Short mmCIF file of C-alpha atoms in Angstrom, two decimals:
data_model
loop_
_atom_site.label_atom_id
_atom_site.label_comp_id
_atom_site.label_asym_id
_atom_site.label_seq_id
_atom_site.Cartn_x
_atom_site.Cartn_y
_atom_site.Cartn_z
CA UNK C 1 -211.48 145.81 -168.38
CA UNK C 2 -208.09 147.70 -167.16
CA UNK C 3 -207.72 148.48 -163.98
CA UNK C 4 -209.84 151.16 -162.59
CA UNK C 5 -208.41 154.48 -161.77
CA UNK C 6 -210.30 154.46 -158.01
CA UNK C 7 -208.70 151.13 -157.79
CA UNK C 8 -204.88 151.68 -158.91
CA UNK C 9 -205.39 155.21 -156.68
CA UNK C 10 -205.82 153.52 -153.44
CA UNK C 11 -202.32 150.61 -154.35
CA UNK C 12 -201.01 153.92 -155.00
CA UNK C 13 -201.10 155.51 -151.91
CA UNK C 14 -200.62 152.10 -150.10
CA UNK C 15 -196.86 152.49 -152.19
CA UNK C 16 -195.92 155.45 -151.54
CA UNK C 17 -196.92 154.93 -147.72
CA UNK C 18 -194.52 151.87 -148.29
CA UNK C 19 -197.41 149.95 -146.43
CA UNK C 20 -196.10 146.09 -146.00
CA UNK C 21 -197.59 142.75 -146.78
CA UNK C 22 -198.85 140.69 -143.35
CA UNK C 23 -197.12 138.34 -144.40
CA UNK C 24 -194.23 140.97 -144.41
CA UNK C 25 -194.91 141.58 -140.33
CA UNK C 26 -196.11 140.69 -137.02
CA UNK C 27 -199.37 139.48 -136.64
CA UNK C 28 -199.37 142.20 -134.02
CA UNK C 29 -198.50 144.88 -136.95
CA UNK C 30 -200.45 143.64 -139.14
CA UNK C 31 -203.62 143.91 -136.57
CA UNK C 32 -202.68 147.83 -135.88
CA UNK C 33 -202.42 148.84 -139.67
CA UNK C 34 -206.19 147.24 -140.41
CA UNK C 35 -206.87 150.43 -138.25
CA UNK C 36 -205.02 152.30 -141.33
CA UNK C 37 -208.50 151.57 -143.95
CA UNK C 38 -210.38 154.21 -141.21
CA UNK C 39 -209.09 156.98 -143.36
CA UNK C 40 -210.50 156.32 -146.65
CA UNK C 41 -214.25 156.11 -145.43
CA UNK C 42 -214.63 159.23 -144.61
CA UNK C 43 -216.45 161.03 -141.71
CA UNK C 44 -218.85 158.52 -139.40
CA UNK C 45 -222.29 159.01 -141.45
CA UNK C 46 -225.38 160.07 -138.97
CA UNK C 47 -227.00 156.86 -137.70
CA UNK C 48 -229.72 156.02 -135.59
CA UNK C 49 -228.92 154.62 -131.87
CA UNK C 50 -224.96 152.96 -132.01
CA UNK C 51 -225.36 149.89 -129.36
CA UNK C 52 -222.20 148.03 -128.30
CA UNK C 53 -223.11 145.01 -125.93
CA UNK C 54 -222.16 141.15 -125.93
CA UNK C 55 -224.65 138.54 -126.42
CA UNK C 56 -222.65 135.13 -125.38
CA UNK C 57 -220.13 132.25 -127.73
CA UNK C 58 -219.25 129.23 -127.10
CA UNK C 59 -216.04 130.50 -124.85
CA UNK C 60 -217.39 133.41 -123.39
CA UNK C 61 -219.01 136.62 -124.03
CA UNK C 62 -218.90 138.12 -127.74
CA UNK C 63 -218.79 142.18 -128.65
CA UNK C 64 -221.59 143.07 -130.81
CA UNK C 65 -222.01 146.37 -132.27
CA UNK C 66 -225.94 147.61 -133.47
CA UNK C 67 -226.68 150.24 -135.68
CA UNK C 68 -229.58 151.19 -136.13
CA UNK C 69 -231.00 154.08 -139.76
CA UNK C 70 -231.43 157.15 -138.72
CA UNK C 71 -234.47 157.49 -140.29
CA UNK C 72 -237.10 153.99 -139.48
CA UNK C 73 -239.88 153.66 -137.93
CA UNK C 74 -241.59 150.44 -136.65
CA UNK C 75 -239.86 146.94 -136.84
CA UNK C 76 -237.27 146.53 -138.18
CA UNK C 77 -235.11 143.25 -140.58
CA UNK C 78 -232.50 142.65 -139.22
CA UNK C 79 -228.59 142.41 -140.69
CA UNK C 80 -225.92 140.78 -139.52
CA UNK C 81 -222.53 141.00 -140.12
CA UNK C 82 -219.41 139.29 -140.57
CA UNK C 83 -216.00 141.18 -140.78
CA UNK C 84 -213.34 140.48 -143.12
CA UNK C 85 -209.29 140.63 -142.06
CA UNK C 86 -208.40 137.34 -143.24
CA UNK C 87 -209.57 135.94 -139.80
CA UNK C 88 -206.24 136.81 -138.49
CA UNK C 89 -206.55 140.70 -138.60
CA UNK C 90 -210.22 143.03 -138.80
CA UNK C 91 -212.63 143.58 -136.09
CA UNK C 92 -216.27 146.26 -135.11
CA UNK C 93 -214.37 149.63 -135.45
CA UNK C 94 -212.73 148.60 -139.26
CA UNK C 95 -216.35 148.31 -140.54
CA UNK C 96 -218.51 150.71 -138.28
CA UNK C 97 -217.95 153.56 -140.82
CA UNK C 98 -219.13 151.09 -143.55
CA UNK C 99 -222.30 149.23 -141.62
CA UNK C 100 -223.12 152.94 -140.83
CA UNK C 101 -224.31 153.86 -144.76
CA UNK C 102 -225.23 150.59 -144.95
CA UNK C 103 -227.44 150.45 -142.53
CA UNK C 104 -229.29 153.72 -143.41
CA UNK C 105 -229.47 153.15 -147.05
CA UNK C 106 -230.82 149.52 -146.71
CA UNK C 107 -233.12 151.08 -143.61
CA UNK C 108 -232.46 147.03 -141.84
CA UNK C 109 -230.82 146.99 -138.29
CA UNK C 110 -226.67 146.05 -139.39
CA UNK C 111 -225.15 143.88 -136.15
CA UNK C 112 -221.63 143.61 -136.79
CA UNK C 113 -219.91 140.20 -134.59
CA UNK C 114 -216.51 140.69 -133.08
CA UNK C 115 -215.68 136.98 -132.66
CA UNK C 116 -212.51 134.83 -132.16
CA UNK C 117 -209.62 135.47 -134.58
CA UNK C 118 -207.31 133.31 -135.49
CA UNK C 119 -204.24 132.02 -134.59
CA UNK C 120 -204.99 131.85 -130.77
CA UNK C 121 -208.72 130.47 -132.38
CA UNK C 122 -208.75 128.47 -135.16
CA UNK C 123 -211.42 126.88 -136.60
CA UNK C 124 -214.37 125.36 -135.93
CA UNK C 125 -213.60 128.35 -133.05
CA UNK C 126 -214.52 130.97 -135.01
CA UNK C 127 -217.68 130.12 -137.00
CA UNK C 128 -218.91 128.52 -134.21
CA UNK C 129 -218.72 132.26 -132.40
CA UNK C 130 -220.69 133.69 -134.98
CA UNK C 131 -223.14 131.12 -135.21
CA UNK C 132 -223.89 131.72 -131.29
CA UNK C 133 -223.76 135.00 -131.83
CA UNK C 134 -226.14 134.95 -134.66
CA UNK C 135 -229.08 132.80 -132.62
CA UNK C 136 -228.13 135.68 -129.10
CA UNK C 137 -228.55 139.05 -131.80
CA UNK C 138 -232.02 137.37 -133.25
CA UNK C 139 -233.17 136.38 -129.21
CA UNK C 140 -232.26 140.16 -128.42
CA UNK C 141 -232.96 141.75 -132.00
CA UNK C 142 -236.93 143.31 -130.66
CA UNK C 143 -234.65 145.47 -127.91
CA UNK C 144 -233.37 146.76 -131.06
CA UNK C 145 -236.37 147.21 -132.55
CA UNK C 146 -235.27 144.47 -135.42
CA UNK C 147 -237.98 141.22 -136.63
CA UNK C 148 -235.49 138.26 -136.50
CA UNK C 149 -237.71 136.97 -138.54
CA UNK C 150 -236.69 138.88 -141.33
CA UNK C 151 -233.31 138.07 -141.10
CA UNK C 152 -230.14 138.40 -143.04
CA UNK C 153 -226.40 137.25 -142.96
CA UNK C 154 -223.33 139.30 -144.10
CA UNK C 155 -219.98 140.00 -144.80
CA UNK C 156 -216.94 140.63 -146.98
CA UNK C 157 -213.74 138.23 -147.18
CA UNK C 158 -213.25 136.48 -144.19
CA UNK C 159 -216.30 137.23 -142.74
CA UNK C 160 -218.24 136.29 -145.43
CA UNK C 161 -216.34 132.45 -145.70
CA UNK C 162 -218.26 132.77 -141.94
CA UNK C 163 -221.63 134.59 -143.52
CA UNK C 164 -222.02 131.45 -146.18
CA UNK C 165 -220.78 129.15 -143.64
CA UNK C 166 -223.53 130.03 -140.67
CA UNK C 167 -225.97 129.84 -143.32
CA UNK C 168 -225.28 125.45 -143.84
CA UNK C 169 -224.89 125.79 -139.91
CA UNK C 170 -228.23 126.80 -139.59
CA UNK C 171 -229.41 124.74 -141.69
CA UNK C 172 -227.58 121.65 -140.32
CA UNK C 173 -228.99 122.76 -136.65
CA UNK C 174 -232.37 124.30 -137.29
CA UNK C 175 -232.02 127.93 -137.30
CA UNK C 176 -232.15 130.47 -136.66
CA UNK C 177 -234.19 130.70 -140.33
CA UNK C 178 -232.02 133.37 -143.17
CA UNK C 179 -234.32 134.60 -145.17
CA UNK C 180 -230.50 135.35 -147.00
CA UNK C 181 -226.79 135.70 -147.52
CA UNK C 182 -225.12 139.43 -148.88
CA UNK C 183 -221.49 137.18 -149.69
CA UNK C 184 -218.56 140.46 -150.50
CA UNK C 185 -215.57 138.67 -152.44
CA UNK C 186 -216.09 135.73 -150.16
CA UNK C 187 -213.09 133.28 -149.47
CA UNK C 188 -214.66 129.62 -149.75
CA UNK C 189 -211.56 127.28 -150.92
CA UNK C 190 -208.29 126.68 -150.24
CA UNK C 191 -206.42 129.17 -151.61
CA UNK C 192 -203.62 125.39 -151.89
CA UNK C 193 -203.61 124.01 -154.97
CA UNK C 194 -206.73 126.55 -156.42
CA UNK C 195 -207.54 125.84 -159.59
CA UNK C 196 -209.19 129.23 -159.83
CA UNK C 197 -207.47 130.52 -162.99
CA UNK C 198 -208.07 134.24 -161.07
CA UNK C 199 -205.79 133.19 -158.36
CA UNK C 200 -202.98 132.76 -161.09
CA UNK C 201 -203.66 135.76 -163.02
CA UNK C 202 -203.99 138.52 -159.71
CA UNK C 203 -201.66 136.04 -157.46
CA UNK C 204 -199.88 139.71 -157.04
CA UNK C 205 -200.13 142.97 -157.47
CA UNK C 206 -203.53 143.56 -156.46
CA UNK C 207 -203.37 144.46 -152.89
CA UNK C 208 -204.84 140.81 -152.01
CA UNK C 209 -201.93 138.55 -153.23
CA UNK C 210 -201.59 134.90 -153.23
CA UNK C 211 -199.19 134.16 -150.93
CA UNK C 212 -201.51 136.27 -147.47
CA UNK C 213 -204.33 133.54 -148.58
CA UNK C 214 -202.08 131.44 -147.97
CA UNK C 215 -200.82 132.50 -144.50
CA UNK C 216 -204.60 133.19 -143.91
CA UNK C 217 -204.72 129.48 -144.78
CA UNK C 218 -202.41 128.68 -142.52
CA UNK C 219 -203.61 130.44 -139.44
CA UNK C 220 -206.60 130.01 -140.07
CA UNK C 221 -207.32 126.09 -140.89
CA UNK C 222 -204.07 123.98 -141.18
CA UNK C 223 -205.29 121.14 -143.51
CA UNK C 224 -208.25 122.35 -144.77
CA UNK C 225 -206.45 121.84 -148.33
CA UNK C 226 -206.58 117.93 -147.74
CA UNK C 227 -209.83 117.51 -146.32
CA UNK C 228 -211.71 120.94 -146.64
CA UNK C 229 -214.55 121.24 -144.32
CA UNK C 230 -217.67 122.20 -145.23
CA UNK C 231 -218.10 125.14 -142.31
CA UNK C 232 -214.37 126.08 -142.50
CA UNK C 233 -214.75 125.00 -146.94
CA UNK C 234 -218.18 125.85 -148.14
CA UNK C 235 -217.53 124.99 -152.25
CA UNK C 236 -216.55 121.95 -151.25
CA UNK C 237 -219.58 121.40 -149.29
CA UNK C 238 -221.28 117.79 -150.29
CA UNK C 239 -224.91 119.64 -149.99
CA UNK C 240 -225.46 123.48 -150.87
CA UNK C 241 -229.17 122.43 -150.63
CA UNK C 242 -231.73 124.32 -148.34
CA UNK C 243 -229.72 127.31 -148.31
CA UNK C 244 -230.87 131.14 -148.43
CA UNK C 245 -230.63 133.12 -151.09
CA UNK C 246 -227.38 134.49 -152.49
CA UNK C 247 -225.93 137.86 -153.35
CA UNK C 248 -222.87 137.12 -154.03
CA UNK C 249 -220.47 140.33 -155.03
CA UNK C 250 -216.89 140.15 -156.58
CA UNK C 251 -213.98 142.18 -157.89
CA UNK C 252 -212.46 141.35 -161.15
CA UNK C 253 -208.90 142.17 -160.60
CA UNK C 254 -209.10 139.73 -157.35
CA UNK C 255 -207.62 136.05 -156.79
CA UNK C 256 -210.96 135.13 -154.68
CA UNK C 257 -213.11 136.30 -158.02
CA UNK C 258 -213.25 132.95 -159.12
CA UNK C 259 -214.35 130.94 -156.10
CA UNK C 260 -216.55 133.23 -155.26
CA UNK C 261 -218.64 132.85 -158.26
CA UNK C 262 -218.06 129.05 -158.62
CA UNK C 263 -220.41 129.36 -154.95
CA UNK C 264 -223.04 131.06 -156.07
CA UNK C 265 -223.01 128.59 -159.65
CA UNK C 266 -222.93 125.56 -157.39
CA UNK C 267 -226.05 126.96 -154.85
CA UNK C 268 -228.05 127.61 -158.06
CA UNK C 269 -227.14 124.36 -159.69
CA UNK C 270 -227.88 122.24 -155.74
CA UNK C 271 -231.83 124.27 -156.73
CA UNK C 272 -230.83 127.75 -154.86
CA UNK C 273 -230.97 130.94 -155.64
CA UNK C 274 -227.99 133.49 -156.43
CA UNK C 275 -227.22 136.87 -157.99
CA UNK C 276 -223.53 137.44 -158.35
CA UNK C 277 -222.68 140.83 -159.57
CA UNK C 278 -218.75 141.68 -160.90
CA UNK C 279 -217.45 145.20 -160.52
CA UNK C 280 -215.18 145.42 -163.16
CA UNK C 281 -211.97 146.51 -162.51
CA UNK C 282 -211.89 146.70 -158.87
CA UNK C 283 -209.73 145.03 -156.72
CA UNK C 284 -210.22 143.44 -153.12
CA UNK C 285 -211.28 145.69 -150.48
CA UNK C 286 -213.42 148.34 -152.06
CA UNK C 287 -216.10 147.88 -149.40
CA UNK C 288 -214.02 148.62 -146.72
CA UNK C 289 -212.46 151.73 -149.10
CA UNK C 290 -215.98 152.99 -149.06
CA UNK C 291 -215.00 157.11 -149.49
CA UNK C 292 -212.42 155.90 -152.13
CA UNK C 293 -214.92 153.84 -154.69
CA UNK C 294 -217.86 154.55 -156.58
CA UNK C 295 -219.24 151.16 -156.37
CA UNK C 296 -218.98 151.09 -152.28
CA UNK C 297 -222.16 153.13 -153.86
CA UNK C 298 -223.53 150.55 -155.95
CA UNK C 299 -223.16 147.46 -153.40
CA UNK C 300 -225.70 149.22 -151.59
CA UNK C 301 -227.85 149.02 -154.05
CA UNK C 302 -227.09 145.77 -155.16
CA UNK C 303 -227.63 144.42 -151.50
CA UNK C 304 -230.82 146.72 -150.35
CA UNK C 305 -232.63 145.25 -153.37
CA UNK C 306 -231.66 141.91 -152.44
CA UNK C 307 -232.77 142.63 -148.57
CA UNK C 308 -236.20 144.58 -150.25
CA UNK C 309 -236.69 140.70 -151.94
CA UNK C 310 -235.84 138.67 -149.46
CA UNK C 311 -236.64 140.72 -146.54
CA UNK C 312 -239.50 142.49 -146.44
CA UNK C 313 -237.33 145.78 -145.77
CA UNK C 314 -240.12 148.39 -146.69
#
């Protein structure tokens, strides 16, 4: 399909702002500019109580934000979310408004994790943070009216990578038991030498570029292309059996499109359940720009159906 008008509008907006690519600015500037996305998210949707707290991590306390749905009775399913940002940017604030909507739409208690960022903390530090945070959140789920036995993990982009890796770690390390994984345009393989046609077709001019992905990988896992570890690059795991059912959401005009869809195919080939939904005409980042994209509402519906099936949401 042609580029969607809403995607074109976002690209035009960033072009008018002369917004530099993350590859062109110091890391401190790139991190500060992540806040620009909040202006694309509309007003914060009212939810139930929101709690900022901490859970233990491998190198200290990790911040988490708990979003309880606006109307919910009884113990609710638990969804633990890892934000995107190429492992080097992002945080609890930039996903706060999308996750408020996610909590209300699904009826789940949604917990966002603030893991350590690269390059200060390279692989495996961030993914170890996420697995530790998952355990810590599950241990306290009852405090927030959530049921850790009805657990979903989710994330966007680099957060999708971390969610997929945490599923592998939970399988390999004996828990927690995860009922479903929701991977929103996930990174699943190193950018250097990628054979994916989408990396050639959408290497530039569609918000996320190949050069940006190369920089992200250089900061997070510099040697991943030569020797990809499955917890860094889940697509290269030798064994993808025994993993939770997956929903993989991709965007047509995204260099990560093919590796996300290939990951779902490999999950199915290993005997697992994996559904792929491609949003035609869209670009990477639509989940963060939730007020601008009708597809955000479609994504909420797709995620809700997945939780209905695998997390007994109702």
